[in-house]
Amino acid sequence: MSAAALQQLPTLPQGLTYDDVLLIPQRSPIRSRKSVSTKTQLTRRIQLHIPIVASNMDTVCEDKTAVAMAREGGIGILHRFCSVAEQCAMVQRVKRAQSFLIEQPRTIRATATKTEADEAFAWRGRKGGVQCLVVVDGERGRRVLGLVTPGDLTFAGDGDAIALHMTPLAQLAVSYDVDLSLAQARALMQERRAKHIPVLKRGTDELRYLITLSDIVKLTHNPAASLDAKKRLLVGAAIGVKADDFARARALVEAGADVLVVDIAHGHSDLCIDMVRRLKTDPATASVEVIAGNIATGEAAEDLIAAGADGLKVGVGPGSICITRLVAGAGVPQLSAVMDCARAAHRHGVPIIADGGVKTSGDISKAIAAGADTVMLGNMLAGTDEAPGRVLVKDGKKQKMVRGMAGYDANLSKAAREQRREEDVFAELVPEGVEGTVPCKGPLAPILRQLVGGLRSGISYCGAHNIAEMQARARFVRMSGAGLRESGSHDISKL
Ligand code: IMP
């Protein structure tokens, strides 16, 4: 045994994880779980209404998951197992999913035909893509002549000019106020029975923005949604630390990503520290929030924060599809890792994400009470309708695939995309991830609400009104194997 290891022997620290502990119930002033706040910080500057982040795995988070997460008040991180163009297109789809002032509404010339308009409505290749075209004068014109919707063209002939069927500008509700509030836009729509409001440059008929009823409805129904300054949904995107990842980062920032996640298996490495420093100092990326990981110690937190990280991702080995601890023998049980990293990060005002190993809403409560500001979920979201991937039928049940990003399956797909040989993957890769299936769970939103409901209960059991109070008050009790068995659901027939 090495001298260093021998010296450590008598004081070896013990690592604990979620199943080792419970939160001790405390006197609670909470009368209704609804009065509990789950607001939290994702990074120094980004606040969320619910502390849940969808993992940047290719079986968990593409644009559909990211849209659903942000609508519910969390956020999704788009995976990087695709080309830069594909990842940027996903960012743009999230950003276009809703907004208050649409900056570049789809336009059409007044002389275009119904057939051309039909193509423009179907622009995004799916129903509901564009429900209204702004009719303008000429090819690149910004002078608004009117609006046209699919309903206006129901009885039009294929060759009819749009001008014949549009609603002309004089009959439209318009605004010249670019600082229009949501309430004012809603009132104007109600008063004029309008579904769309063009916002024009003051004193002219030049187009600035378009406001749509469907966006207003979404903004009104989801007041907790995670939004940027333009009321578009927030979205994050993952990058690696290779030479070409900086170009990926620049493209993602340009496409509109609100936060970048520098995501590698061993985040406490010079490679990760250098990438964070570069992102935070290069003028092209310095303004975007940067999360770095994955780490498992306070020392790692200190080093990445010194490099400029605005958030940290904690978890080496707890993931459901992770075999790092078996392959490399390295890692820290997740509850201890969260506590150690939170202690260091919170001294600098930097939030942390507890990433991996969450199996129940109770685990979310424990992670947050231990100091995590948010939790990242992979497995628990992989079976939702929004998660990428096809539905398989296995043992007569509908399932979806979940796969570790450091496993054979994901790396074979990557090799195929990059036109590399499969043999090289088998020869070179030492996989630290595996693949499996999870039951289909239906839409994501109700699943999230259940998880958040469980967390609200957990906060209340700690006698707290919010996450900060929970973290200040929480007391854990360690439990034995018998305690853990007692905690599970009981089979009444055997009692
Ligand atoms: P889960 O919520 O327990 O499924 O854990 C999800 C987390 O596992 C992800 O957010 C990643 O941090 C981690 N992860 C994803 N793929 C791999 C892998 O191949 N090896 C190790 N960890 C992985």
Coordinates of N, CA, C and O and ligand atoms in Angstrom, one line a residue, residues 53-57 60 263-265 294 313-325 354-359 376-382 402-408 410-411 431-435, ligand 1:
V53 N -34.1 19.8 -14.1 CA -33.4 20.0 -15.3 C -33.4 18.6 -16.1 O -33.1 17.6 -15.5
A54 N -33.7 18.7 -17.4 CA -33.7 17.4 -18.2 C -32.2 17.2 -18.6 O -31.6 18.1 -19.1
S55 N -31.8 16.0 -18.5 CA -30.4 15.6 -18.8 C -30.1 15.7 -20.3 O -30.9 15.3 -21.1
N56 N -28.8 16.1 -20.5 CA -28.4 16.2 -21.9 C -28.0 14.9 -22.5 O -26.8 14.7 -22.8
M57 N -28.9 14.0 -22.5 CA -28.7 12.6 -23.0 C -29.6 12.5 -24.3 O -30.7 13.1 -24.4
V60 N -33.1 11.5 -23.8 CA -33.9 12.3 -22.9 C -34.2 13.7 -23.4 O -35.4 14.1 -23.4
D263 N -19.8 19.6 -20.4 CA -20.2 18.3 -19.8 C -19.2 17.2 -20.2 O -19.2 16.7 -21.3
I264 N -18.4 16.8 -19.2 CA -17.5 15.6 -19.5 C -17.5 14.8 -18.2 O -17.9 15.2 -17.1
A265 N -17.1 13.5 -18.4 CA -17.2 12.6 -17.3 C -16.4 13.0 -16.1 O -16.9 12.9 -14.9
N294 N -18.8 16.9 -15.0 CA -19.3 16.6 -13.7 C -18.2 16.5 -12.6 O -17.2 16.0 -12.9
K313 N -22.2 21.0 -12.1 CA -23.0 19.8 -12.2 C -22.3 18.7 -11.4 O -21.1 18.4 -11.7
V314 N -23.0 18.2 -10.4 CA -22.3 17.3 -9.5 C -22.9 15.8 -9.7 O -24.1 15.6 -9.7
G315 N -22.0 14.9 -9.8 CA -22.4 13.5 -9.9 C -21.3 12.7 -10.7 O -21.2 12.9 -11.9
V316 N -20.5 11.9 -10.0 CA -19.6 11.0 -10.7 C -20.0 9.6 -10.3 O -19.7 9.1 -9.2
G317 N -20.7 9.0 -11.2 CA -21.1 7.6 -11.0 C -22.5 7.2 -10.5 O -22.8 6.0 -10.5
P318 N -23.4 8.2 -10.1 CA -24.7 7.8 -9.6 C -25.7 7.4 -10.7 O -26.8 6.9 -10.4
G319 N -25.5 7.8 -11.9 CA -26.5 7.7 -13.0 C -27.0 6.2 -13.2 O -26.2 5.3 -13.0
S320 N -28.3 6.1 -13.5 CA -28.9 4.8 -13.6 C -28.2 3.9 -14.7 O -28.3 2.7 -14.6
I321 N -27.7 4.6 -15.7 CA -27.0 3.8 -16.8 C -25.5 3.9 -16.8 O -24.8 3.6 -17.7
C322 N -25.0 4.3 -15.6 CA -23.6 4.6 -15.4 C -22.9 3.4 -14.8 O -23.3 2.8 -13.8
I323 N -21.7 3.0 -15.4 CA -20.9 2.0 -14.8 C -19.5 2.5 -14.5 O -18.5 1.7 -14.3
T324 N -19.3 3.8 -14.4 CA -18.0 4.4 -14.1 C -17.4 3.8 -12.8 O -16.2 3.5 -12.8
R325 N -18.2 3.7 -11.8 CA -17.7 3.2 -10.5 C -17.2 1.8 -10.6 O -16.2 1.4 -9.9
A354 N -27.6 18.6 -8.8 CA -27.3 17.2 -8.4 C -27.7 16.3 -9.6 O -28.9 16.2 -9.9
D355 N -26.8 15.7 -10.2 CA -27.0 15.0 -11.5 C -26.9 13.5 -11.4 O -25.8 13.0 -11.1
G356 N -28.0 12.8 -11.5 CA -27.9 11.3 -11.6 C -28.3 10.7 -10.3 O -28.2 11.2 -9.2
G357 N -28.9 9.5 -10.5 CA -29.3 8.6 -9.3 C -30.6 9.0 -8.7 O -30.9 8.3 -7.7
V358 N -31.4 9.9 -9.2 CA -32.7 10.2 -8.6 C -33.7 9.2 -9.1 O -33.9 9.0 -10.3
K359 N -34.3 8.5 -8.2 CA -35.3 7.4 -8.5 C -36.7 7.8 -8.1 O -37.6 7.2 -8.6
M376 N -30.8 17.1 -11.9 CA -30.9 16.7 -13.3 C -31.4 15.3 -13.4 O -30.9 14.4 -12.7
L377 N -32.4 15.1 -14.3 CA -33.0 13.8 -14.4 C -32.8 13.2 -15.8 O -33.0 13.9 -16.8
G378 N -32.4 11.9 -15.8 CA -32.3 11.2 -17.1 C -33.4 10.1 -17.2 O -34.4 10.3 -17.8
N379 N -33.1 9.0 -16.5 CA -34.0 7.9 -16.5 C -35.5 8.2 -16.2 O -36.4 7.8 -16.9
M380 N -35.7 9.1 -15.3 CA -37.1 9.4 -14.9 C -37.9 10.1 -16.0 O -39.1 10.2 -16.0
L381 N -37.2 10.7 -17.0 CA -37.8 11.4 -18.1 C -37.8 10.7 -19.4 O -38.4 11.1 -20.4
A382 N -36.9 9.6 -19.5 CA -36.7 9.0 -20.7 C -37.9 8.3 -21.3 O -38.0 8.0 -22.5
V402 N -33.2 4.0 -23.1 CA -32.4 5.0 -22.4 C -31.0 4.5 -22.5 O -30.7 3.3 -22.3
R403 N -30.0 5.3 -22.9 CA -28.7 4.8 -23.1 C -27.6 5.8 -22.5 O -27.8 7.0 -22.6
G404 N -26.6 5.2 -21.9 CA -25.5 6.0 -21.4 C -24.7 6.6 -22.6 O -24.5 6.0 -23.6
M405 N -24.4 7.9 -22.4 CA -23.7 8.6 -23.5 C -22.2 8.1 -23.7 O -21.6 8.3 -24.7
A406 N -21.7 7.3 -22.7 CA -20.4 6.8 -22.8 C -20.5 5.3 -23.0 O -19.5 4.5 -22.7
G407 N -21.6 4.8 -23.5 CA -21.8 3.4 -23.7 C -21.5 3.0 -25.2 O -21.3 3.9 -26.0
Y408 N -21.6 1.7 -25.5 CA -21.3 1.3 -26.9 C -22.4 1.8 -27.8 O -22.0 2.3 -28.9
A410 N -24.5 4.4 -27.9 CA -24.4 5.9 -28.2 C -23.1 6.1 -29.1 O -23.2 6.9 -30.1
N411 N -22.0 5.4 -28.8 CA -20.8 5.7 -29.5 C -20.8 5.0 -30.9 O -20.2 5.6 -31.8
P431 N -16.3 1.3 -22.4 CA -17.6 2.0 -22.1 C -17.8 2.2 -20.6 O -17.4 1.4 -19.7
E432 N -18.3 3.4 -20.3 CA -18.7 3.7 -18.9 C -20.2 3.9 -18.7 O -20.7 4.6 -17.8
G433 N -20.9 3.4 -19.8 CA -22.3 3.5 -19.7 C -23.0 2.3 -20.3 O -22.3 1.6 -21.1
V434 N -24.2 2.0 -20.0 CA -24.9 0.9 -20.6 C -26.2 1.4 -21.2 O -26.6 2.5 -21.0
E435 N -27.0 0.5 -21.8 CA -28.2 0.8 -22.4 C -29.3 0.0 -21.8 O -29.1 -1.1 -21.3
Ligands
IMP1 P1 -30.2 9.2 -14.2 O1 -31.1 10.3 -13.9 O2 -29.9 8.3 -12.9 O3 -30.6 8.4 -15.3 O4 -28.8 9.8 -14.5 C1 -28.6 10.7 -15.6 C2 -27.1 11.1 -15.6 O5 -26.2 10.1 -15.9 C3 -26.8 12.1 -16.8 O6 -27.3 13.4 -16.6 C4 -25.3 12.0 -16.8 O7 -24.6 12.8 -15.9 C5 -25.0 10.6 -16.4 N1 -24.7 9.8 -17.6 C6 -25.3 9.8 -18.8 N2 -24.6 8.9 -19.7 C7 -23.7 8.3 -18.9 C8 -22.7 7.3 -19.2 O8 -22.6 6.7 -20.3 N3 -21.9 7.0 -18.2 C9 -21.9 7.6 -17.0 N4 -22.8 8.5 -16.6 C10 -23.7 8.9 -17.6

